Short mmCIF file of C-alpha atoms and ligand atoms in Angstrom, two decimals:
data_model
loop_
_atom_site.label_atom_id
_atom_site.label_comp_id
_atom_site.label_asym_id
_atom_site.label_seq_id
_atom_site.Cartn_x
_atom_site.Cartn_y
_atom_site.Cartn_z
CA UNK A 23 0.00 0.00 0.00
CA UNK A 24 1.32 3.41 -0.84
CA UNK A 25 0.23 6.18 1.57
CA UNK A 26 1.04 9.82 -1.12
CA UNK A 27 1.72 12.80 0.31
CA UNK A 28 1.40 13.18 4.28
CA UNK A 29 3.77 15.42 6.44
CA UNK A 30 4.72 13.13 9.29
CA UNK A 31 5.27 14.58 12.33
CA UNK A 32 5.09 18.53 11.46
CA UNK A 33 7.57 18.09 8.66
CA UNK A 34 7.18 20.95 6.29
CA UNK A 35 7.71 18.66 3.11
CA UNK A 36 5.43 16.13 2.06
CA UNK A 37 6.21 12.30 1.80
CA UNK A 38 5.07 8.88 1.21
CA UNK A 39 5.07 5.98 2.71
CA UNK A 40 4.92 2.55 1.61
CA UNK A 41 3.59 -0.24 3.68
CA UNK A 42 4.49 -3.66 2.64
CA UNK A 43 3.60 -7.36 5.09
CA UNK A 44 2.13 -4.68 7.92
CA UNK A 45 5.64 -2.95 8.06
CA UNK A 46 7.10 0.29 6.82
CA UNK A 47 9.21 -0.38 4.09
CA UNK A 48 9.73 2.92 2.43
CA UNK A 49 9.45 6.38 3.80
CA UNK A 50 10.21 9.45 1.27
CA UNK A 51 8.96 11.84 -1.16
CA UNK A 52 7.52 10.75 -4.71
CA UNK A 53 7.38 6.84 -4.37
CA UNK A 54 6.05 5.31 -7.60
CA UNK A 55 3.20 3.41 -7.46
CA UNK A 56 3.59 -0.40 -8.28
CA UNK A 57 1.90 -2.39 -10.84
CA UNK A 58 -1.49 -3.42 -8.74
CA UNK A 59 -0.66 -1.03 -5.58
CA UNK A 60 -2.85 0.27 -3.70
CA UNK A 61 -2.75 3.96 -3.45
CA UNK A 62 -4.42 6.04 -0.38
CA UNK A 63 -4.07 9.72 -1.42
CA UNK A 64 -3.83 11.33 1.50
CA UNK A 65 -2.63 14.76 0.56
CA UNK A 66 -3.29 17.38 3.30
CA UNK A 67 -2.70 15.39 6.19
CA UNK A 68 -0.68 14.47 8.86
CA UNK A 69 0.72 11.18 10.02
CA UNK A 70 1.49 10.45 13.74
CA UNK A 71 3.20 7.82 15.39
CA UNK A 72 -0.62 6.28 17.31
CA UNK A 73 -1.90 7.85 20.92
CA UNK A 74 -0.64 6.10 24.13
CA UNK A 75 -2.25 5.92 26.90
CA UNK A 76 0.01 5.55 29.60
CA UNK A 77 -1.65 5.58 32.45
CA UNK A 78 -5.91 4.78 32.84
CA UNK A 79 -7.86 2.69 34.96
CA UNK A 80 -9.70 0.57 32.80
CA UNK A 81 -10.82 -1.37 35.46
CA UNK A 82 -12.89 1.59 37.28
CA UNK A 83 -14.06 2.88 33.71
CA UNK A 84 -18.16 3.29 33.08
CA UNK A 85 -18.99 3.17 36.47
CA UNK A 86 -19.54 6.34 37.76
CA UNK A 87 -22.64 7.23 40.10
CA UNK A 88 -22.81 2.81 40.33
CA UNK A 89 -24.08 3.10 43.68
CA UNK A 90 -23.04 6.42 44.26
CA UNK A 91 -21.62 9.65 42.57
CA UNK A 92 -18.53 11.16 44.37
CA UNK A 93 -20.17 14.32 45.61
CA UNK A 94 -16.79 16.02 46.95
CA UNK A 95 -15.01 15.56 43.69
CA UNK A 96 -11.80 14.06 46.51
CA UNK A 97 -10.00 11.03 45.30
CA UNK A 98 -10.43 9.94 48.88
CA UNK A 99 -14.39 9.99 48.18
CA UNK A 100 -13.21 8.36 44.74
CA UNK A 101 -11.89 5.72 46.47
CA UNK A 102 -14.72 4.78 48.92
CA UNK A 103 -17.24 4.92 46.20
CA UNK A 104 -15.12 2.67 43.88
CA UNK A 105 -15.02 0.34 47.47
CA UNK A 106 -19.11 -0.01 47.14
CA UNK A 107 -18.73 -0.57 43.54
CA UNK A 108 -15.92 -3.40 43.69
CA UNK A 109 -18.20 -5.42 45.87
CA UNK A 110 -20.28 -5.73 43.06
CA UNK A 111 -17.59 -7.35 40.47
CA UNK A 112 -17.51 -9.80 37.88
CA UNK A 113 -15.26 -11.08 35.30
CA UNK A 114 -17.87 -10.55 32.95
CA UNK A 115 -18.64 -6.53 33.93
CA UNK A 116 -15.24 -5.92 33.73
CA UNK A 117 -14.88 -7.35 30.40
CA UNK A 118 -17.61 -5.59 29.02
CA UNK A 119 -17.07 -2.33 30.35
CA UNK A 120 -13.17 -2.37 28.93
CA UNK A 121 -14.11 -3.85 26.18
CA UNK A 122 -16.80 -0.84 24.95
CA UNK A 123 -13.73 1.56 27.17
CA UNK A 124 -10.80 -0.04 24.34
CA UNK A 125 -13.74 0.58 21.03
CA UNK A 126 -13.75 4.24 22.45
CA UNK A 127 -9.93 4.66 22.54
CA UNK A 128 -9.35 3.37 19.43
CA UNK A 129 -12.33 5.94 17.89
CA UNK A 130 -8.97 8.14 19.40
CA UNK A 131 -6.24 6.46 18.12
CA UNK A 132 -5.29 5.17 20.94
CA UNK A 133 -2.69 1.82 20.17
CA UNK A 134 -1.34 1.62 23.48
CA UNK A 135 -2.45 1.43 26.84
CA UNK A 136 -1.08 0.93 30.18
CA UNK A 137 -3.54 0.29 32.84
CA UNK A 138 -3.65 0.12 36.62
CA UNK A 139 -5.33 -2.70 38.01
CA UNK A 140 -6.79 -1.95 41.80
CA UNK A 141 -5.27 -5.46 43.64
CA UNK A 142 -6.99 -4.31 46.74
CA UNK A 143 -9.26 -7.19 46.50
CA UNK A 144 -9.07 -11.06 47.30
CA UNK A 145 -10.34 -12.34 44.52
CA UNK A 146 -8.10 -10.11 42.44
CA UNK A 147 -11.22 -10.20 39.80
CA UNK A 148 -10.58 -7.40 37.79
CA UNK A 149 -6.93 -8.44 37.28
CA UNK A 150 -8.17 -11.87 36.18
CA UNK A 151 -10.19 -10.26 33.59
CA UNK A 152 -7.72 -7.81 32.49
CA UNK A 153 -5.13 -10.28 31.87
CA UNK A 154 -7.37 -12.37 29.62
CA UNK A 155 -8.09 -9.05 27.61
CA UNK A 156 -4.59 -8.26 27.27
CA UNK A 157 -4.40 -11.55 25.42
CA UNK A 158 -8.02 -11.16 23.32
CA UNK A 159 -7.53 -7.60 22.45
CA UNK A 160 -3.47 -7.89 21.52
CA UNK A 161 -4.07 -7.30 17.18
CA UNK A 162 -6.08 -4.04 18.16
CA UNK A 163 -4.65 -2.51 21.34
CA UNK A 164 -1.19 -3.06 23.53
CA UNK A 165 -1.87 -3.65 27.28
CA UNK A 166 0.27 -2.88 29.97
CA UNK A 167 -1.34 -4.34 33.24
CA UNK A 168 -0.07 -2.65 36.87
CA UNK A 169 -0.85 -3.96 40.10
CA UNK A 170 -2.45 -1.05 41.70
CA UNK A 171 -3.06 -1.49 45.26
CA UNK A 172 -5.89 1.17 45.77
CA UNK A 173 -6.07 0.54 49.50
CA UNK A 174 -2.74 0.27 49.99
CA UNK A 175 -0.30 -2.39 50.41
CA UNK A 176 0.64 -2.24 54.01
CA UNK A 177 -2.60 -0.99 55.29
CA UNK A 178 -4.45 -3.75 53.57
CA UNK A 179 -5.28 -7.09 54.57
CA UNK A 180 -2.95 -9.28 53.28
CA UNK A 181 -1.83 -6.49 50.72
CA UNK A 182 1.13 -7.73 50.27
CA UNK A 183 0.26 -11.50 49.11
CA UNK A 184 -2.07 -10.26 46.56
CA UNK A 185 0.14 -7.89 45.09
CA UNK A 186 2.69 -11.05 44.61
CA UNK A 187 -0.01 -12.93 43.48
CA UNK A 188 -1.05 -10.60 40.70
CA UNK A 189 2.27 -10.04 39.50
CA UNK A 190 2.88 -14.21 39.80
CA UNK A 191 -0.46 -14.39 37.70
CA UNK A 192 1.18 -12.04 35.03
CA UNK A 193 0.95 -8.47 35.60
CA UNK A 194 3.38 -6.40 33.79
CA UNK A 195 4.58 -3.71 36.64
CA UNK A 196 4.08 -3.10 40.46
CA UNK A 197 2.86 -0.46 41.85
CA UNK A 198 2.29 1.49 45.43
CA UNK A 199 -0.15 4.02 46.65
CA UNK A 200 2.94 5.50 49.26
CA UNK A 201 0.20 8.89 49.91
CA UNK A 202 -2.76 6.57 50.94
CA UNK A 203 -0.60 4.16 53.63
CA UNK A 204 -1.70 4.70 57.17
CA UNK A 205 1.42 5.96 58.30
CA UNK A 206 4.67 7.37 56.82
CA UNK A 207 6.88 4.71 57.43
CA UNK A 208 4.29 2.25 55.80
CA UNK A 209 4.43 4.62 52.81
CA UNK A 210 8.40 4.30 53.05
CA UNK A 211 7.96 0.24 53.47
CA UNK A 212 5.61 0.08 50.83
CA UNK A 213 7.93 1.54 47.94
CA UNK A 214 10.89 -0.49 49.34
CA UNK A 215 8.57 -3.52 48.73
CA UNK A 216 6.86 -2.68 45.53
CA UNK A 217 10.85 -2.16 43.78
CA UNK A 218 11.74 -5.30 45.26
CA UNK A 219 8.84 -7.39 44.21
CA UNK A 220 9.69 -5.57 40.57
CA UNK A 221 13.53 -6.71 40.89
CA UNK A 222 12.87 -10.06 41.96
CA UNK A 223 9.96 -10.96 39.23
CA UNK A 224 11.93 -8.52 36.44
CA UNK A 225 8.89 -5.90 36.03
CA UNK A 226 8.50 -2.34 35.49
CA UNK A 227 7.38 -0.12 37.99
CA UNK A 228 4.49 2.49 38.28
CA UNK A 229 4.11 4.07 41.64
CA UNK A 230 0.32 6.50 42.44
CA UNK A 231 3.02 8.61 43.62
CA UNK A 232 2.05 11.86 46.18
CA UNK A 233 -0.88 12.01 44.74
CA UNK A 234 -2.15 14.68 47.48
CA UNK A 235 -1.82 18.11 48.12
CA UNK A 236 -0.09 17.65 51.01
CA UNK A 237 3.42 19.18 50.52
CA UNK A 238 4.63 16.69 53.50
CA UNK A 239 3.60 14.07 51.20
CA UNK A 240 7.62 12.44 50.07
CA UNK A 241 6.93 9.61 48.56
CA UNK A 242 8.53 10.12 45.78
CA UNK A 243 12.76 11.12 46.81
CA UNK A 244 12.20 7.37 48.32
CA UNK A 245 11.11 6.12 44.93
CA UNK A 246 13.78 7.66 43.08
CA UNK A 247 16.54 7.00 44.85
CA UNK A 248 15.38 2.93 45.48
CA UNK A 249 15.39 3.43 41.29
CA UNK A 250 18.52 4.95 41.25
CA UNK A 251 20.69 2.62 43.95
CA UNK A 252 18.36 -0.35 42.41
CA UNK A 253 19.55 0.33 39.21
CA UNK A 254 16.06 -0.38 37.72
CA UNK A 255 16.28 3.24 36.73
CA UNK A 256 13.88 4.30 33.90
CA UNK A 257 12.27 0.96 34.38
CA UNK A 258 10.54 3.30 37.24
CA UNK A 259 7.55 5.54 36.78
CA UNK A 260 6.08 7.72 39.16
CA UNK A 261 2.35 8.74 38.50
CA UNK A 262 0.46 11.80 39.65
CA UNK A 263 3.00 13.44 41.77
CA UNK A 264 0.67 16.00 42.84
CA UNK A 265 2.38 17.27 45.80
CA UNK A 266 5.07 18.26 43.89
CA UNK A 267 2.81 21.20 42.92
CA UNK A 268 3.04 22.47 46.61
CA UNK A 269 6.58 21.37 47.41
CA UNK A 270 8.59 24.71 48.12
CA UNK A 271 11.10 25.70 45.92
CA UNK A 272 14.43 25.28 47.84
CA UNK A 273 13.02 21.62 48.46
CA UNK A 274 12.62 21.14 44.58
CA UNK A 275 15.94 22.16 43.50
CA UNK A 276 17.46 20.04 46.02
CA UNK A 277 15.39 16.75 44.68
CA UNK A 278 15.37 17.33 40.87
CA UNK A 279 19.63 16.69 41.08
CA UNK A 280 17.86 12.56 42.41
CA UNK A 281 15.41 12.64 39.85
CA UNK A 282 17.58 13.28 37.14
CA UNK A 283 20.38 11.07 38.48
CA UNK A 284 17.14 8.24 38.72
CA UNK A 285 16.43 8.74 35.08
CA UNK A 286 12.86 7.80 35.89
CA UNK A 287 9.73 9.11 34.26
CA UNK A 288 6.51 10.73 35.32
CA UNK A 289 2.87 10.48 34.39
CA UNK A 290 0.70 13.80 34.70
CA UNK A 291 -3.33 13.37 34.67
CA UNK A 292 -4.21 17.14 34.30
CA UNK A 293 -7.46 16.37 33.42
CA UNK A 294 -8.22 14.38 36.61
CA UNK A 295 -6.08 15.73 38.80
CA UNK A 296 -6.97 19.49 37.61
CA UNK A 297 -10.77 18.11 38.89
CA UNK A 298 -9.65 16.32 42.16
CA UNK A 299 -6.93 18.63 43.46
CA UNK A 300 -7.32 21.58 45.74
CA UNK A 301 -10.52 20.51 47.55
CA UNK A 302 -9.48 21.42 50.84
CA UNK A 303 -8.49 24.49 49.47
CA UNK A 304 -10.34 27.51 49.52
CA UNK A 305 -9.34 30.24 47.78
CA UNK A 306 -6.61 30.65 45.74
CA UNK A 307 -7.00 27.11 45.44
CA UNK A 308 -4.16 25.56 43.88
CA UNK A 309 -4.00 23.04 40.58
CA UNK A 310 -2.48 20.34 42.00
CA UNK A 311 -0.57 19.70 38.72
CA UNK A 312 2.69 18.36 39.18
CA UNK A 313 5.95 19.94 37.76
CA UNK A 314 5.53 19.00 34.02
CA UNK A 315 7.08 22.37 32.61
CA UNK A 316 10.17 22.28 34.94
CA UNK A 317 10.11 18.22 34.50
CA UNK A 318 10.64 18.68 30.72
CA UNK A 319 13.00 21.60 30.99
CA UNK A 320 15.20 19.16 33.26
CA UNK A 321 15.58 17.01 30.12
CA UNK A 322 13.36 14.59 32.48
CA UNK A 323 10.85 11.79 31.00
CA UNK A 324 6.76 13.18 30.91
CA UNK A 325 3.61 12.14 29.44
CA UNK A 326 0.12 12.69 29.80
CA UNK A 327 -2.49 9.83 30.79
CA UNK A 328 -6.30 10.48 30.86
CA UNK A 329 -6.30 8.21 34.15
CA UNK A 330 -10.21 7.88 34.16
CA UNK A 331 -13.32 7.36 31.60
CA UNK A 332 -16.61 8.24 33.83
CA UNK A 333 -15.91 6.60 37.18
CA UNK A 334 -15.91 7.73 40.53
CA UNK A 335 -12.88 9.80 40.11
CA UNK A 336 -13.97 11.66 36.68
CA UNK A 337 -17.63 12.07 35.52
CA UNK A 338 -16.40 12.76 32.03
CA UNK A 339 -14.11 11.37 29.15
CA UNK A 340 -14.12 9.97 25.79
CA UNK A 341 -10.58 7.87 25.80
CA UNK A 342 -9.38 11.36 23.77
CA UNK A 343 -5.88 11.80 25.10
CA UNK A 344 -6.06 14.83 23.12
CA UNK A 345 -8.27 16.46 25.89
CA UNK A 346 -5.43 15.49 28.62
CA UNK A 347 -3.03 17.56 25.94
CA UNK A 348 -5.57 20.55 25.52
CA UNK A 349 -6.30 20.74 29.49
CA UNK A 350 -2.36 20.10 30.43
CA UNK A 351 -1.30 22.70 28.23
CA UNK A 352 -3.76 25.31 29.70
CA UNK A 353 -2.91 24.45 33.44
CA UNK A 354 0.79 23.88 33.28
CA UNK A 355 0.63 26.87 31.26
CA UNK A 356 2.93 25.45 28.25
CA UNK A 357 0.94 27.60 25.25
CA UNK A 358 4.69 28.50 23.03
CA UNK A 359 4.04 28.01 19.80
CA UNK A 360 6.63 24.83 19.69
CA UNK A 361 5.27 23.54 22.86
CA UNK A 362 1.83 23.50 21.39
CA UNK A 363 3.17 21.89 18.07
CA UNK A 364 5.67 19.28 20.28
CA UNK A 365 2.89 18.25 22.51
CA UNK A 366 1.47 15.40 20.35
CA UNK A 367 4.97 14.17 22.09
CA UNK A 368 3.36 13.45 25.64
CA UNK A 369 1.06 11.24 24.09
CA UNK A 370 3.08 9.24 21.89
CA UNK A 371 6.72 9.23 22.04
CA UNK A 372 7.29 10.48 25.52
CA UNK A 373 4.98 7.76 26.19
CA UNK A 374 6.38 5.20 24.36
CA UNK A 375 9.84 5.90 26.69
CA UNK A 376 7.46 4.68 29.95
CA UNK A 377 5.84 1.78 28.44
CA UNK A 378 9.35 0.64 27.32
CA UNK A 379 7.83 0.32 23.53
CA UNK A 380 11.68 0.12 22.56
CA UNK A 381 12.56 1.12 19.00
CA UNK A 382 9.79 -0.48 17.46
CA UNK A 383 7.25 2.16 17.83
CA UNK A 384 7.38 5.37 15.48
CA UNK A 385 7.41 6.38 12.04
CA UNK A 386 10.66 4.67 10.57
CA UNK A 387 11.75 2.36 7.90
CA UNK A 388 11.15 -1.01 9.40
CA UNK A 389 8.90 -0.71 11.85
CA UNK A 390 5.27 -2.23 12.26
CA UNK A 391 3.37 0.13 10.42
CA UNK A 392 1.55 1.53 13.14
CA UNK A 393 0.63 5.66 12.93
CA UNK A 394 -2.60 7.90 12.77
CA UNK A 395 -3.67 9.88 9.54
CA UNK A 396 -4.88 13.40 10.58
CA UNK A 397 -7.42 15.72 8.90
CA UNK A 398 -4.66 18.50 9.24
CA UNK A 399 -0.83 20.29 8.48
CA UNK A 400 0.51 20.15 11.82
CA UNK A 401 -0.35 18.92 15.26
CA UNK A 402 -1.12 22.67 16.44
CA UNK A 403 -3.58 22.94 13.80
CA UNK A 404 -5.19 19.46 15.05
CA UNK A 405 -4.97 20.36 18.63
CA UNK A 406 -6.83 23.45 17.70
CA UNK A 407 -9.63 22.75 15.31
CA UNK A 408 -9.95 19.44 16.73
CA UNK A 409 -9.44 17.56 13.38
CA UNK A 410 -10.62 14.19 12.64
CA UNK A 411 -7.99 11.02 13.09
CA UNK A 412 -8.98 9.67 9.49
CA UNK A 413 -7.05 6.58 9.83
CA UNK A 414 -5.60 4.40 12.70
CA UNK A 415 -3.47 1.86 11.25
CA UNK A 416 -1.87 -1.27 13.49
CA UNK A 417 0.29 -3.82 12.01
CA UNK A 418 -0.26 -2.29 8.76
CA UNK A 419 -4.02 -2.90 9.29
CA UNK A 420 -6.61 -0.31 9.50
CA UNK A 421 -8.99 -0.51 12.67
CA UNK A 422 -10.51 2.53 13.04
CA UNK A 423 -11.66 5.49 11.01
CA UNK A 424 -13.89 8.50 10.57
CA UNK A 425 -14.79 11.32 7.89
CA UNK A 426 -14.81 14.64 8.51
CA UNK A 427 -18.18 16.04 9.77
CA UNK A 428 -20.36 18.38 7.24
CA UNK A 429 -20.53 21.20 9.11
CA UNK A 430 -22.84 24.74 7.32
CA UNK A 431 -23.07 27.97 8.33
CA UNK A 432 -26.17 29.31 6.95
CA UNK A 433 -25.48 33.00 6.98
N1 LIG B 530 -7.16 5.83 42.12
C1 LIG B 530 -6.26 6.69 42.62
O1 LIG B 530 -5.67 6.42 43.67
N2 LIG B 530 -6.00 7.83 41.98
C2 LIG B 530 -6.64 8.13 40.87
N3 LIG B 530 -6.38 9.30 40.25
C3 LIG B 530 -7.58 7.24 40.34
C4 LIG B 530 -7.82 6.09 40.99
C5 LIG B 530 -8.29 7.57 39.09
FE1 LIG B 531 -4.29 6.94 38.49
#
């Protein structure tokens, strides 16, 4: 298949690519056609490495207001909702809900997606079910599966066992909830355990990291410098990070010489966390985002996750990682021109650096043809008018697409 006259990644000339056994095999401008081709002429548009999602809880996703709504708009009233609600699992309600949660992600161009899993449970249900989607859904979506311990691992019944057992029962990475632990020296414990369990079964790590506006919360120096003596290094993630937003300065400088040493990356949720954040604030009540502008400048690993799709911690979403980009921009107040063109970035290459996608994923001779048609020049131009993905190609198969709308104005 010959794809005529794209401009990948902002380029400013156009090129083509030809696809050949679901790989790219030719990348450059004015490819001739061959005898019995076929030819997508795609002039006008834009080709993107796909969307990752690198950090969502597809295990949570549909069920908000199931029993309750979270009136507060807390994570901690997130949390105890999601408690009534994971009484109530099955295999098969999980399954369906991520199911019709992947369809909607892939409307996005979503390829990749690395989901927590909450472990806080003794049946470990949702993890079961999770694991056999991974499997069922691997020629349309990539899964990354975290043990998530919602209720934390040392101030959980038997916490620790289950998180062993999900990774024994083939998770992908460990996590922690340090911020959540009764008491700071569980949070402390909890990390030390969580890298450990990662070292000994060879995972990655993704920590809930600080996610709390509580500039106390320090949850994080321990996880960087366990990844940095470890070695496990940029194996590491660390998720949320919200306290970072209230950390003071002197504090900061001091820790970003660890994080950089670590070489670990971060996960920012601005949509959720822009909704969750400051609620014991009154006014000015702060954003809660973490450090994404500074992170960057730092020459330090960041991408954006959408975290939640209507469940007790966000009443909205699509599976559009573009909104995380649109809302992240505005509140970590990145809005340069190149910022706004780069930021595609956070949701696909940055990304790909987390989920440790290796040099398989992007646009380059060789690779599974995997990448995203856009009804647009440039990525600021498809941030801004909100153009159609056109084409969301895996494997050098197509499995999604849409047509422009028809939109009049009658005067
Ligand atoms: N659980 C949690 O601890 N934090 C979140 N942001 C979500 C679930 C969505
Ligand atoms: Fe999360």
């Amino acid at each position: 298949m010959l794809i005529q006259n794209v401009w990948i990644e902002n380029a400013t000339e156009v090129s083509d690519i030809r696809v050949t056994d679901g790989k790219f095999e030719e990348i450059g401008p004015d490819l001739t056609p061959r005898p019995g081709e076929e030819v997508l002429d795609c002039t006008g548009t834009l080709v993107l490495p796909p969307f990752i999602e690198s950090h969502v809880h597809l295990d949570t996703c549909l069920t908000a207001g199931e029993p309750v709504w979270n009136q507060s708009g807390t994570l901690f009233e997130g949390i105890q909702c999601w408690a009534m609600r994971k009484e109530m699992l099955s295999k098969q309600d999980v399954k369906d809900r991520v199911r019709r949660a992947v369809r909607m992600q892939a409307q996005n161009g979503v390829q990749f997606v690395r989901t927590h899993v909450d472990v806080t449970d003794p049946k470990l249900t949702a993890m079961e079910a999770l694991l056999e989607l991974r499997e069922e859904l691997r020629d349309t979506v990539d899964i990354q599966v975290v043990a998530f311990p919602q209720e934390g691992i040392d101030s959980y019944p038997n916490g620790r066992q289950l998180m062993e057992d999900a990774v024994r029962m083939g998770a992908d990475a460990v996590g922690a909830i340090p911020h959540f632990e009764f008491t700071r020296e569980y949070a402390v414990d909890s990390v030390n355990f969580a890298m450990k369990l990662a070292e000994r079964y060879d995972k990655l790590v993704d920590v809930h990291c600080d996610e709390i506006d509580d500039e106390q919360s320090r949850g994080l120096e321990v996880l960087a410098a366990r990844a940095y003596e470890s070695g496990l290094t940029d194996r590491v993630t660390a998720s949320h990070t919200t306290a970072m937003h209230s950390y003071n300065n002197a504090y900061v400088t001091k820790l970003m010489r660890l994080l950089k040493l670590s070489k670990i990356n971060f996960v920012s949720n601005p949509l959720v966390n822009t909704h969750l954040q400051g609620r014991m604030d009154t006014y000015p009540k702060r954003r809660g985002i973490t450090r994404v502008k500074e992170l960057l400048a730092e020459g330090i690993n960041v991408s954006f996750g959408h975290d939640d799709i209507f469940d007790p911690w966000y009443p909205l979403g699509t599976g559009d990682m573009r909104d995380a980009v649109f809302m992240g921009l505005h509140v970590c107040q990145m809005m340069g021109y190149q910022e706004i063109m780069d930021s595609y970035k956070l949701i696909s290459t940055n990304a790909a650096k987390t989920l440790h996608l290796g040099s398989c994923y992007g646009v380059r001779v060789g690779n599974p043809a995997s990448f995203l048609v856009l009804d647009a020049d440039n990525f600021y131009n498809a941030l801004n008018r909100k153009s159609e993905i056109l084409y969301s190609f895996k494997n050098g198969r197509l499995i999604a697409k849409s047509a422009p709308a028809q939109r009049e104005v009658l005067f």
